[in-house]
Short mmCIF file of C-alpha atoms and ligand atoms in Angstrom, two decimals:
data_model
loop_
_atom_site.label_atom_id
_atom_site.label_comp_id
_atom_site.label_asym_id
_atom_site.label_seq_id
_atom_site.Cartn_x
_atom_site.Cartn_y
_atom_site.Cartn_z
CA MET A 1 30.48 38.27 -23.16
CA ARG A 2 31.51 37.22 -19.45
CA LEU A 3 30.56 39.62 -16.57
CA GLU A 4 31.50 40.12 -13.54
CA GLY A 5 30.74 42.09 -10.44
CA GLY A 6 29.64 42.38 -6.59
CA CYS A 7 28.97 44.89 -4.55
CA ALA A 8 31.08 48.39 -3.32
CA CYS A 9 32.40 46.39 -0.27
CA GLY A 10 33.77 42.97 -2.18
CA ALA A 11 31.92 40.92 -0.14
CA VAL A 12 29.49 40.20 -2.68
CA ARG A 13 30.66 38.60 -6.27
CA TYR A 14 29.96 36.90 -8.80
CA LYS A 15 30.02 35.65 -12.44
CA LEU A 16 27.38 35.89 -14.76
CA ASN A 17 28.05 32.86 -16.84
CA ALA A 18 26.15 33.31 -19.48
CA ALA A 19 25.31 37.09 -21.91
CA PRO A 20 21.75 38.42 -20.91
CA LEU A 21 18.10 37.32 -21.80
CA ILE A 22 17.47 41.20 -21.96
CA VAL A 23 18.54 44.51 -20.80
CA HIS A 24 15.77 46.78 -18.91
CA ALA A 25 16.30 50.23 -18.28
CA CYS A 26 13.67 50.12 -15.21
CA HIS A 27 12.07 53.91 -14.55
CA CYS A 28 9.09 52.19 -12.10
CA THR A 29 9.01 53.50 -8.20
CA ASP A 30 10.43 50.87 -6.62
CA CYS A 31 13.33 50.92 -9.29
CA GLN A 32 14.21 54.27 -7.93
CA CYS A 33 13.65 53.90 -4.56
CA ILE A 34 15.37 51.01 -4.16
CA THR A 35 18.85 52.73 -6.11
CA GLY A 36 18.01 55.82 -4.93
CA SER A 37 17.66 56.91 -8.04
CA ALA A 38 16.29 57.67 -11.50
CA PHE A 39 16.49 54.36 -12.85
CA ALA A 40 17.29 50.74 -12.89
CA VAL A 41 19.65 48.93 -15.29
CA ASN A 42 18.37 45.69 -14.89
CA ILE A 43 20.02 42.25 -16.47
CA TRP A 44 17.54 39.94 -16.57
CA ILE A 45 19.09 36.22 -16.76
CA GLU A 46 18.42 32.73 -15.61
CA ARG A 47 18.99 32.31 -12.32
CA GLU A 48 21.04 29.36 -12.57
CA PHE A 49 23.66 31.69 -14.59
CA VAL A 50 24.63 33.83 -11.89
CA GLU A 51 27.16 32.64 -9.62
CA SER A 52 27.37 33.35 -6.48
CA VAL A 53 31.21 33.40 -5.44
CA GLY A 54 31.42 36.01 -2.46
CA ILE A 55 28.70 35.92 0.73
CA ARG A 56 25.07 34.98 -0.29
CA PRO A 57 23.76 38.27 -0.84
CA LYS A 58 20.35 38.47 2.12
CA SER A 59 17.30 39.73 0.95
CA PHE A 60 13.44 40.69 1.70
CA ILE A 61 10.47 40.69 -0.31
CA LEU A 62 9.88 44.37 -0.94
CA ARG A 63 5.63 45.04 -0.82
CA LYS A 64 5.81 48.65 -2.33
CA GLY A 65 4.90 49.60 -6.19
CA SER A 66 4.86 45.89 -8.09
CA GLY A 67 2.41 44.66 -5.89
CA ARG A 68 3.08 40.89 -4.71
CA ASP A 69 6.66 39.25 -4.11
CA HIS A 70 9.42 41.32 -5.16
CA GLU A 71 12.37 39.72 -3.32
CA VAL A 72 15.13 42.04 -3.30
CA PHE A 73 19.32 41.13 -2.34
CA PHE A 74 21.77 43.48 -0.88
CA CYS A 75 24.57 42.63 0.54
CA ALA A 76 24.38 42.20 4.60
CA ALA A 77 27.52 44.40 5.19
CA CYS A 78 27.88 46.93 2.85
CA GLY A 79 23.47 47.23 1.97
CA THR A 80 24.53 47.81 -2.46
CA TYR A 81 21.66 46.06 -4.36
CA VAL A 82 22.57 43.62 -6.47
CA TRP A 83 19.55 42.19 -8.10
CA SER A 84 15.93 40.93 -7.41
CA ARG A 85 13.24 38.08 -8.18
CA TYR A 86 10.16 39.39 -9.32
CA GLY A 87 7.19 36.31 -8.24
CA ARG A 88 5.51 36.93 -11.13
CA VAL A 89 7.32 36.37 -13.20
CA PRO A 90 7.76 32.84 -14.91
CA GLY A 91 10.51 30.71 -14.64
CA ASP A 92 13.52 31.01 -12.32
CA THR A 93 15.20 34.33 -12.55
CA LEU A 94 16.94 37.28 -11.38
CA PHE A 95 17.53 40.81 -12.34
CA VAL A 96 20.88 41.88 -11.88
CA ARG A 97 21.46 45.69 -10.76
CA ALA A 98 24.13 46.04 -14.27
CA GLY A 99 25.82 48.58 -12.08
CA THR A 100 27.63 46.27 -9.98
CA LEU A 101 29.39 44.88 -12.45
CA ASP A 102 32.81 45.84 -12.62
CA LYS A 103 32.92 47.07 -16.00
CA PRO A 104 28.88 48.45 -16.29
CA ARG A 105 29.45 50.16 -19.22
CA ALA A 106 29.19 45.90 -20.48
CA VAL A 107 25.51 46.29 -21.35
CA LYS A 108 23.59 48.64 -22.81
CA PRO A 109 19.82 49.24 -22.51
CA ASP A 110 17.99 47.71 -24.85
CA VAL A 111 14.62 48.48 -23.59
CA HIS A 112 13.03 51.62 -21.48
CA ILE A 113 10.29 50.29 -19.31
CA PHE A 114 8.26 51.59 -16.45
CA THR A 115 8.14 55.41 -18.11
CA ARG A 116 5.21 56.51 -16.93
CA SER A 117 6.57 57.32 -13.76
CA LYS A 118 10.13 58.20 -15.74
CA ALA A 119 11.99 61.41 -13.73
CA PRO A 120 10.86 64.65 -16.36
CA TRP A 121 13.89 65.99 -16.76
CA LEU A 122 15.49 63.07 -18.33
CA GLU A 123 16.14 63.08 -21.84
CA LEU A 124 15.49 59.05 -23.73
CA PRO A 125 18.02 57.58 -26.45
CA ALA A 126 15.55 57.86 -29.79
CA ASP A 127 17.36 54.38 -30.46
CA THR A 128 15.62 52.63 -28.41
CA PRO A 129 12.30 50.87 -27.71
CA THR A 130 10.44 52.93 -24.59
CA PHE A 131 6.95 51.96 -23.01
CA LYS A 132 4.87 53.65 -20.88
CA ALA A 133 4.54 49.75 -18.69
CA PHE A 134 5.58 45.92 -19.18
CA TYR A 135 5.54 45.95 -23.05
CA PRO A 136 5.30 43.05 -25.23
CA MET A 137 8.68 40.49 -24.86
CA ASP A 138 7.89 38.68 -28.53
CA LYS A 139 8.07 41.93 -30.42
CA ILE A 140 11.82 43.24 -28.46
CA TRP A 141 13.32 40.00 -27.76
CA PRO A 142 15.95 38.07 -30.26
CA ALA A 143 14.39 34.94 -30.82
CA THR A 144 16.87 32.83 -29.31
CA SER A 145 16.54 34.65 -26.00
CA LEU A 146 12.88 33.80 -26.16
CA GLU A 147 13.91 30.00 -26.68
CA ARG A 148 15.68 29.90 -23.29
CA LEU A 149 13.59 31.85 -21.34
CA ARG A 150 10.72 29.45 -22.65
CA GLY A 151 13.36 26.25 -21.64
CA ASN A 152 13.64 27.59 -18.07
CA ILE A 153 9.94 28.12 -18.00
CA ALA A 154 9.72 24.42 -18.75
CA LYS A 155 12.83 23.40 -15.81
CA ALA A 156 10.79 25.52 -13.11
CA ARG A 157 7.76 24.03 -13.12
CA THR A 158 9.15 20.20 -14.00
CA ALA A 159 11.66 21.50 -10.18
CA SER A 160 8.49 22.54 -8.58
CA ALA A 161 6.30 19.72 -9.25
CA SER A 162 8.94 17.03 -8.17
CA ARG A 163 9.47 19.26 -5.24
CA LYS A 164 5.92 18.48 -4.10
CA ARG A 165 6.26 14.91 -5.30
CA SER A 166 8.49 14.53 -2.88
CA ALA A 167 7.46 16.54 0.17
CA ARG A 168 3.94 14.26 -0.16
ZN1 ZN B 201 29.15 44.92 0.02
ZN1 ZN B 202 11.34 48.56 -12.00
#
C-alpha cells in the first residue's frame, strides 16, 4: 500500500513509503480545533517514510491541550493542516492527517482516543477499541508496528547523540 496525498491547493504533496504504524481517530480538543471538526484521523508513521515532494509545509507550535511541543504543519498557500509532530512522543515520527490523502478511504481508524472530549452526538463503531485518553500501545499495536517504533526510537537516540557530539 503506497499512500499519497497533499493539501487542498496542491502545493504540498507527499508520499507515504510505508504502511501506517497505527491509525488514530483522535477526539482531543487540539485535533478538534485545528481541523475545525469533531475529530482528526491521524496516520502515525516514521518521519523518514513521509516523502515531502511539493513545497515544504510551514509550522507553528500549538500550546493548548497537549501542553508542550505539538508542532503543526500546514500549507503556506492554502492553510490545509497536513501533519503534526509531538515533542513528547519518543522517536522521530509524524501524525499525517488522513483526510489529506488522495484516497482518504484507504485507511480506517484502528483506535478511537481521547473520547472524553468526543462530540456527544457522535456514535462510535462498537468493533473499534475506544479510550477516554491515551492507551496501552502494547495491547493495541501489531507486533510489527511496535518493532518498527522501537527501531525508530533507537535510531533517533543515536542521531541526537551524534548531533551533540559534533556540536562540541
Ligand atoms: Zn496548499
Ligand atoms: Zn488529538
